[in-house]
Amino acid sequence: MLRRVGGGDEQALRVLFERHAPWLRVRLARRCGDADAVADVLQDTFVAVWRGAGRFRGEGEVAAWLWGIAVRRLVSRLRRADAAARPSARTDGGVLASAEEQVLLGVEYGDAGGALRRLSPELRAVVQATVLDGLSTREAARLLGMPASTVKFRLRKATAQLREDLLALPTEGMS
């Protein structure tokens, strides 16, 4: 499907949108209470898919790739809103950003974000689905198209890698 989108097939993009937009909207809405921001991020996500479908390497699931695009778009939007509202961490509507939104920004751009980017696509997709999105093992397995036991194994492996990566970071203020 993504190859067809990458080739300029608007019908393929429409099918992709109809298949994935509903669950993307729900997941984005869990991260951001601003319905207009969610709608904008969803639209931006599919514009990015239209422009960049050729960059999908076929590693991992399409749904995980789409979520990665969507969450980066959301984080960028929240980051812009946060920068505009500093020091009070307010959203576009002037409402204080939730703790979850602030943590999401830290995960994307802080040390944990770097550690997540260093995981393989398969491990990163499991962490995103279970930890960042709060899906159960069964829900993540269904989304990623794999057995629940594989989700559990990959999550344990990813946790070990993240722990090792984050513990290797220099600690500020210590000599």
CSV table of C-alpha atoms in Angstrom, one decimal:
chain,number,residue,atom,x,y,z
A,1,MET,CA,0.0,0.0,0.0
A,2,LEU,CA,2.8,2.5,0.9
A,3,ARG,CA,4.6,1.8,-2.4
A,4,ARG,CA,1.4,2.8,-4.2
A,5,VAL,CA,1.2,5.9,-2.0
A,6,GLY,CA,4.8,6.7,-2.7
A,7,GLY,CA,4.0,6.4,-6.4
A,8,GLY,CA,1.4,9.1,-6.2
A,9,ASP,CA,-1.7,6.9,-5.9
A,10,GLU,CA,-4.3,9.1,-4.2
A,11,GLN,CA,-6.8,6.2,-3.8
A,12,ALA,CA,-4.1,4.2,-1.9
A,13,LEU,CA,-3.6,7.2,0.4
A,14,ARG,CA,-7.4,7.4,0.9
A,15,VAL,CA,-7.5,3.7,1.9
A,16,LEU,CA,-4.5,4.1,4.2
A,17,PHE,CA,-6.2,7.1,5.8
A,18,GLU,CA,-9.5,5.3,6.3
A,19,ARG,CA,-7.7,2.3,7.7
A,20,HIS,CA,-5.4,4.1,10.2
A,21,ALA,CA,-6.8,7.5,10.9
A,22,PRO,CA,-9.5,6.4,13.5
A,23,TRP,CA,-7.0,4.7,15.8
A,24,LEU,CA,-4.4,7.4,15.3
A,25,ARG,CA,-7.0,10.0,16.3
A,26,VAL,CA,-7.8,8.1,19.5
A,27,ARG,CA,-4.1,7.6,20.5
A,28,LEU,CA,-3.3,11.3,19.8
A,29,ALA,CA,-6.3,12.4,21.8
A,30,ARG,CA,-5.0,10.4,24.8
A,31,ARG,CA,-1.9,12.5,24.6
A,32,CYS,CA,-3.5,15.9,23.9
A,33,GLY,CA,-6.8,17.3,25.0
A,34,ASP,CA,-7.0,19.9,22.3
A,35,ALA,CA,-9.2,18.4,19.5
A,36,ASP,CA,-8.1,21.0,17.0
A,37,ALA,CA,-4.4,20.2,17.6
A,38,VAL,CA,-5.2,16.5,17.2
A,39,ALA,CA,-7.0,17.1,13.9
A,40,ASP,CA,-4.1,19.2,12.7
A,41,VAL,CA,-1.5,16.6,13.7
A,42,LEU,CA,-3.5,13.9,12.0
A,43,GLN,CA,-3.7,15.9,8.8
A,44,ASP,CA,0.1,16.7,9.0
A,45,THR,CA,0.8,13.0,9.6
A,46,PHE,CA,-0.9,12.0,6.3
A,47,VAL,CA,0.7,14.9,4.4
A,48,ALA,CA,4.0,13.6,5.6
A,49,VAL,CA,3.1,10.1,4.6
A,50,TRP,CA,2.1,11.3,1.1
A,51,ARG,CA,5.4,13.1,0.8
A,52,GLY,CA,7.6,10.4,2.4
A,53,ALA,CA,6.0,7.0,1.8
A,54,GLY,CA,9.1,6.1,-0.2
A,55,ARG,CA,11.2,6.4,2.9
A,56,PHE,CA,9.4,3.5,4.6
A,57,ARG,CA,12.1,0.8,4.5
A,58,GLY,CA,9.7,-2.1,5.2
A,59,GLU,CA,11.2,-2.7,8.7
A,60,GLY,CA,8.5,-3.2,11.3
A,61,GLU,CA,4.8,-2.6,10.9
A,62,VAL,CA,3.2,0.2,8.9
A,63,ALA,CA,1.0,1.1,11.9
A,64,ALA,CA,4.1,1.6,14.1
A,65,TRP,CA,5.7,3.7,11.3
A,66,LEU,CA,2.6,5.9,11.1
A,67,TRP,CA,2.4,6.3,14.9
A,68,GLY,CA,6.1,7.4,14.9
A,69,ILE,CA,5.2,10.1,12.4
A,70,ALA,CA,2.1,11.1,14.3
A,71,VAL,CA,3.7,11.3,17.7
A,72,ARG,CA,6.7,13.3,16.3
A,73,ARG,CA,4.2,15.8,14.8
A,74,LEU,CA,2.4,16.0,18.1
A,75,VAL,CA,5.5,16.5,20.1
A,76,SER,CA,6.7,19.2,17.6
A,77,ARG,CA,3.3,21.0,18.0
A,78,LEU,CA,3.5,20.7,21.8
A,79,ARG,CA,7.1,21.9,21.8
A,80,ARG,CA,6.2,25.0,19.8
A,81,ALA,CA,3.3,25.6,22.1
A,82,ASP,CA,5.5,25.1,25.1
A,83,ALA,CA,8.2,27.4,23.8
A,84,ALA,CA,5.6,30.1,23.2
A,85,ALA,CA,4.1,29.8,26.7
A,86,ARG,CA,7.3,29.4,28.7
A,87,PRO,CA,7.9,29.5,31.6
A,88,SER,CA,4.4,28.4,32.4
A,89,ALA,CA,4.2,25.4,29.9
A,90,ARG,CA,0.9,26.4,28.5
A,91,THR,CA,-0.7,24.9,25.4
A,92,ASP,CA,-2.0,26.8,22.4
A,93,GLY,CA,-5.3,27.4,24.1
A,94,GLY,CA,-3.5,28.9,27.2
A,95,VAL,CA,-4.3,25.8,29.3
A,96,LEU,CA,-1.4,24.4,31.3
A,97,ALA,CA,0.1,21.4,29.5
A,98,SER,CA,-0.6,18.1,31.2
A,99,ALA,CA,2.2,16.3,33.0
A,100,GLU,CA,1.8,13.6,30.3
A,101,GLU,CA,2.4,16.1,27.5
A,102,GLN,CA,5.5,17.4,29.3
A,103,VAL,CA,6.8,13.9,29.8
A,104,LEU,CA,6.1,13.1,26.2
A,105,LEU,CA,8.3,16.1,25.2
A,106,GLY,CA,11.0,14.9,27.5
A,107,VAL,CA,10.9,11.4,26.1
A,108,GLU,CA,11.1,12.6,22.5
A,109,TYR,CA,13.9,15.1,23.0
A,110,GLY,CA,15.7,14.1,26.2
A,111,ASP,CA,18.1,11.2,27.0
A,112,ALA,CA,15.3,8.7,26.8
A,113,GLY,CA,14.5,9.9,23.3
A,114,GLY,CA,18.0,9.2,22.2
A,115,ALA,CA,18.0,5.8,23.8
A,116,LEU,CA,14.7,5.0,22.1
A,117,ARG,CA,16.0,6.0,18.7
A,118,ARG,CA,19.0,3.7,19.2
A,119,LEU,CA,16.6,0.7,19.6
A,120,SER,CA,15.9,-1.5,16.5
A,121,PRO,CA,12.6,-0.6,14.8
A,122,GLU,CA,11.1,-3.8,16.1
A,123,LEU,CA,11.9,-3.1,19.7
A,124,ARG,CA,11.0,0.6,19.5
A,125,ALA,CA,7.6,-0.3,18.1
A,126,VAL,CA,6.8,-2.5,21.1
A,127,VAL,CA,8.0,0.2,23.6
A,128,GLN,CA,6.0,2.9,21.8
A,129,ALA,CA,2.8,0.7,21.9
A,130,THR,CA,3.1,-0.6,25.4
A,131,VAL,CA,4.9,2.1,27.4
A,132,LEU,CA,4.2,5.4,25.6
A,133,ASP,CA,0.8,4.5,24.3
A,134,GLY,CA,-0.3,2.5,27.4
A,135,LEU,CA,-1.6,-0.4,25.4
A,136,SER,CA,-1.9,-3.8,27.0
A,137,THR,CA,0.3,-6.7,25.7
A,138,ARG,CA,-2.7,-8.1,23.9
A,139,GLU,CA,-3.6,-4.7,22.3
A,140,ALA,CA,0.0,-4.2,21.2
A,141,ALA,CA,0.2,-7.7,19.8
A,142,ARG,CA,-3.0,-7.0,17.7
A,143,LEU,CA,-1.7,-3.6,16.5
A,144,LEU,CA,1.7,-4.9,15.6
A,145,GLY,CA,0.5,-8.2,14.1
A,146,MET,CA,2.5,-10.5,16.4
A,147,PRO,CA,1.9,-13.0,19.2
A,148,ALA,CA,1.6,-11.5,22.7
A,149,SER,CA,4.6,-13.6,23.8
A,150,THR,CA,6.7,-11.8,21.1
A,151,VAL,CA,5.6,-8.5,22.5
A,152,LYS,CA,6.6,-9.5,26.0
A,153,PHE,CA,10.0,-10.8,24.8
A,154,ARG,CA,10.8,-7.7,22.8
A,155,LEU,CA,9.7,-5.5,25.7
A,156,ARG,CA,12.0,-7.3,28.1
A,157,LYS,CA,14.9,-7.0,25.6
A,158,ALA,CA,14.2,-3.3,24.9
A,159,THR,CA,14.0,-2.6,28.7
A,160,ALA,CA,17.4,-4.2,29.2
A,161,GLN,CA,18.9,-2.2,26.3
A,162,LEU,CA,17.4,1.1,27.5
A,163,ARG,CA,18.6,0.5,31.0
A,164,GLU,CA,22.1,-0.2,29.8
A,165,ASP,CA,22.1,2.8,27.5
A,166,LEU,CA,20.7,5.2,30.1
A,167,LEU,CA,23.0,4.0,32.8
A,168,ALA,CA,26.0,4.6,30.5
A,169,LEU,CA,25.2,8.3,30.3
A,170,PRO,CA,27.4,10.7,32.3
A,171,THR,CA,25.7,12.0,35.4
A,172,GLU,CA,25.7,15.8,35.8
A,173,GLY,CA,27.3,17.2,39.0
A,174,MET,CA,29.3,14.0,39.7
A,175,SER,CA,33.0,13.7,39.2
